[in-house]
Amino acid sequence: MNIYIIIPILVFLLTTVVIFWRPKGINEAWPAAIGAGIILLTGTVSYANIIDIISKIGGAS
C-alpha cells in the first residue's frame, strides 16, 4: 500500500474516534481541524483540491 493511502485512512479513523469519544467534552471541531491540518501538512491533499472542496461545500458550512 502507498503511504498516501495509509495516512488519510489513519487520520480519518483517529479523528472519528476522538470525535465520538469526546475526551473532557471537547468540541467536535477541534479534532476535525487537527485532522485536516495533518492531512495538509503531509501533502496527501493538494491546496488546489482544498480550494475546490471549499468552493463546493462552502455554502453548506
Short mmCIF file of N, CA and C in Angstrom, two decimals:
data_model
loop_
_atom_site.label_atom_id
_atom_site.label_comp_id
_atom_site.label_asym_id
_atom_site.label_seq_id
_atom_site.Cartn_x
_atom_site.Cartn_y
_atom_site.Cartn_z
N MET A 1 0.83 -1.19 0.00
CA MET A 1 0.00 0.00 0.00
C MET A 1 0.87 1.24 0.00
N ASN A 2 0.36 2.26 -0.62
CA ASN A 2 1.05 3.53 -0.73
C ASN A 2 0.86 4.34 0.56
N ILE A 3 1.88 5.09 0.98
CA ILE A 3 1.80 5.89 2.19
C ILE A 3 0.74 6.97 2.06
N TYR A 4 0.47 7.43 0.82
CA TYR A 4 -0.55 8.46 0.61
C TYR A 4 -1.96 7.91 0.71
N ILE A 5 -2.09 6.61 0.86
CA ILE A 5 -3.38 5.99 1.14
C ILE A 5 -3.50 5.69 2.63
N ILE A 6 -2.42 5.26 3.24
CA ILE A 6 -2.43 4.87 4.64
C ILE A 6 -2.63 6.08 5.56
N ILE A 7 -1.94 7.18 5.30
CA ILE A 7 -2.02 8.36 6.16
C ILE A 7 -3.46 8.89 6.26
N PRO A 8 -4.14 9.14 5.14
CA PRO A 8 -5.52 9.66 5.28
C PRO A 8 -6.46 8.70 5.99
N ILE A 9 -6.29 7.41 5.77
CA ILE A 9 -7.14 6.43 6.44
C ILE A 9 -6.92 6.47 7.95
N LEU A 10 -5.65 6.50 8.37
CA LEU A 10 -5.35 6.56 9.80
C LEU A 10 -5.84 7.85 10.43
N VAL A 11 -5.64 8.96 9.74
CA VAL A 11 -6.09 10.25 10.27
C VAL A 11 -7.61 10.26 10.37
N PHE A 12 -8.30 9.73 9.38
CA PHE A 12 -9.76 9.67 9.43
C PHE A 12 -10.24 8.83 10.60
N LEU A 13 -9.65 7.65 10.76
CA LEU A 13 -10.07 6.77 11.86
C LEU A 13 -9.80 7.40 13.22
N LEU A 14 -8.62 7.98 13.39
CA LEU A 14 -8.27 8.61 14.65
C LEU A 14 -9.18 9.81 14.94
N THR A 15 -9.44 10.60 13.93
CA THR A 15 -10.33 11.76 14.10
C THR A 15 -11.73 11.31 14.48
N THR A 16 -12.23 10.29 13.82
CA THR A 16 -13.56 9.78 14.13
C THR A 16 -13.64 9.25 15.55
N VAL A 17 -12.63 8.53 15.99
CA VAL A 17 -12.61 8.00 17.35
C VAL A 17 -12.62 9.14 18.37
N VAL A 18 -11.81 10.15 18.15
CA VAL A 18 -11.75 11.27 19.09
C VAL A 18 -13.06 12.06 19.09
N ILE A 19 -13.69 12.21 17.93
CA ILE A 19 -14.97 12.92 17.88
C ILE A 19 -16.03 12.17 18.68
N PHE A 20 -16.11 10.86 18.54
CA PHE A 20 -17.11 10.10 19.28
C PHE A 20 -16.77 9.95 20.76
N TRP A 21 -15.49 9.87 21.07
CA TRP A 21 -15.04 9.71 22.45
C TRP A 21 -15.22 11.01 23.22
N ARG A 22 -14.91 12.16 22.60
CA ARG A 22 -15.02 13.49 23.19
C ARG A 22 -14.38 13.58 24.57
N PRO A 23 -13.06 13.41 24.64
CA PRO A 23 -12.40 13.50 25.94
C PRO A 23 -12.57 14.89 26.54
N LYS A 24 -12.95 14.93 27.80
CA LYS A 24 -13.17 16.18 28.55
C LYS A 24 -14.17 17.09 27.86
N GLY A 25 -15.08 16.53 27.06
CA GLY A 25 -16.15 17.30 26.44
C GLY A 25 -15.71 18.30 25.39
N ILE A 26 -14.59 18.05 24.71
CA ILE A 26 -14.12 19.00 23.70
C ILE A 26 -15.09 19.05 22.53
N ASN A 27 -15.10 20.17 21.87
CA ASN A 27 -15.96 20.38 20.71
C ASN A 27 -15.47 19.52 19.55
N GLU A 28 -16.39 19.07 18.71
CA GLU A 28 -16.04 18.21 17.57
C GLU A 28 -15.15 18.91 16.56
N ALA A 29 -15.19 20.23 16.54
CA ALA A 29 -14.42 20.98 15.55
C ALA A 29 -12.91 20.84 15.78
N TRP A 30 -12.47 20.68 17.02
CA TRP A 30 -11.03 20.60 17.29
C TRP A 30 -10.38 19.36 16.67
N PRO A 31 -10.87 18.16 16.93
CA PRO A 31 -10.23 17.01 16.27
C PRO A 31 -10.36 17.05 14.75
N ALA A 32 -11.48 17.59 14.25
CA ALA A 32 -11.64 17.69 12.80
C ALA A 32 -10.63 18.66 12.21
N ALA A 33 -10.42 19.79 12.86
CA ALA A 33 -9.45 20.77 12.37
C ALA A 33 -8.01 20.23 12.47
N ILE A 34 -7.72 19.53 13.53
CA ILE A 34 -6.38 18.95 13.68
C ILE A 34 -6.15 17.87 12.62
N GLY A 35 -7.16 17.05 12.38
CA GLY A 35 -7.05 16.04 11.33
C GLY A 35 -6.84 16.66 9.96
N ALA A 36 -7.58 17.73 9.68
CA ALA A 36 -7.41 18.43 8.40
C ALA A 36 -6.01 19.02 8.30
N GLY A 37 -5.51 19.56 9.40
CA GLY A 37 -4.15 20.12 9.40
C GLY A 37 -3.10 19.06 9.13
N ILE A 38 -3.27 17.89 9.72
CA ILE A 38 -2.31 16.79 9.48
C ILE A 38 -2.34 16.39 8.01
N ILE A 39 -3.53 16.29 7.44
CA ILE A 39 -3.64 15.94 6.02
C ILE A 39 -2.94 16.97 5.15
N LEU A 40 -3.12 18.25 5.48
CA LEU A 40 -2.46 19.31 4.70
C LEU A 40 -0.95 19.26 4.87
N LEU A 41 -0.48 19.08 6.10
CA LEU A 41 0.96 19.06 6.35
C LEU A 41 1.66 17.87 5.70
N THR A 42 0.98 16.74 5.61
CA THR A 42 1.60 15.57 5.00
C THR A 42 1.56 15.63 3.48
N GLY A 43 0.75 16.53 2.93
CA GLY A 43 0.70 16.69 1.48
C GLY A 43 -0.13 15.65 0.76
N THR A 44 -0.99 14.95 1.47
CA THR A 44 -1.82 13.94 0.80
C THR A 44 -2.95 14.57 0.00
N VAL A 45 -3.30 15.80 0.33
CA VAL A 45 -4.29 16.56 -0.43
C VAL A 45 -3.64 17.89 -0.81
N SER A 46 -3.75 18.25 -2.07
CA SER A 46 -3.11 19.49 -2.53
C SER A 46 -3.97 20.69 -2.18
N TYR A 47 -3.35 21.86 -2.19
CA TYR A 47 -4.08 23.09 -1.91
C TYR A 47 -5.13 23.37 -2.98
N ALA A 48 -4.87 22.98 -4.21
CA ALA A 48 -5.87 23.14 -5.27
C ALA A 48 -7.12 22.31 -4.97
N ASN A 49 -6.93 21.11 -4.45
CA ASN A 49 -8.07 20.27 -4.08
C ASN A 49 -8.84 20.88 -2.92
N ILE A 50 -8.12 21.46 -1.97
CA ILE A 50 -8.78 22.10 -0.83
C ILE A 50 -9.65 23.26 -1.30
N ILE A 51 -9.12 24.09 -2.19
CA ILE A 51 -9.89 25.22 -2.71
C ILE A 51 -11.12 24.71 -3.45
N ASP A 52 -10.98 23.63 -4.20
CA ASP A 52 -12.12 23.05 -4.92
C ASP A 52 -13.18 22.55 -3.95
N ILE A 53 -12.76 21.87 -2.90
CA ILE A 53 -13.70 21.35 -1.90
C ILE A 53 -14.42 22.49 -1.20
N ILE A 54 -13.68 23.52 -0.81
CA ILE A 54 -14.27 24.66 -0.13
C ILE A 54 -15.30 25.36 -1.03
N SER A 55 -14.98 25.48 -2.31
CA SER A 55 -15.92 26.14 -3.22
C SER A 55 -17.21 25.33 -3.38
N LYS A 56 -17.10 24.00 -3.26
CA LYS A 56 -18.28 23.15 -3.42
C LYS A 56 -19.15 23.09 -2.16
N ILE A 57 -18.53 23.08 -0.99
CA ILE A 57 -19.31 22.93 0.24
C ILE A 57 -19.35 24.18 1.09
N GLY A 58 -18.78 25.26 0.63
CA GLY A 58 -18.71 26.49 1.42
C GLY A 58 -20.07 27.02 1.82
N GLY A 59 -21.03 26.93 0.94
CA GLY A 59 -22.36 27.42 1.25
C GLY A 59 -23.05 26.60 2.33
N ALA A 60 -22.80 25.31 2.34
CA ALA A 60 -23.45 24.43 3.32
C ALA A 60 -22.86 24.60 4.72
N SER A 61 -21.61 24.96 4.77
CA SER A 61 -20.99 25.08 6.08
C SER A 61 -21.15 26.46 6.63
#
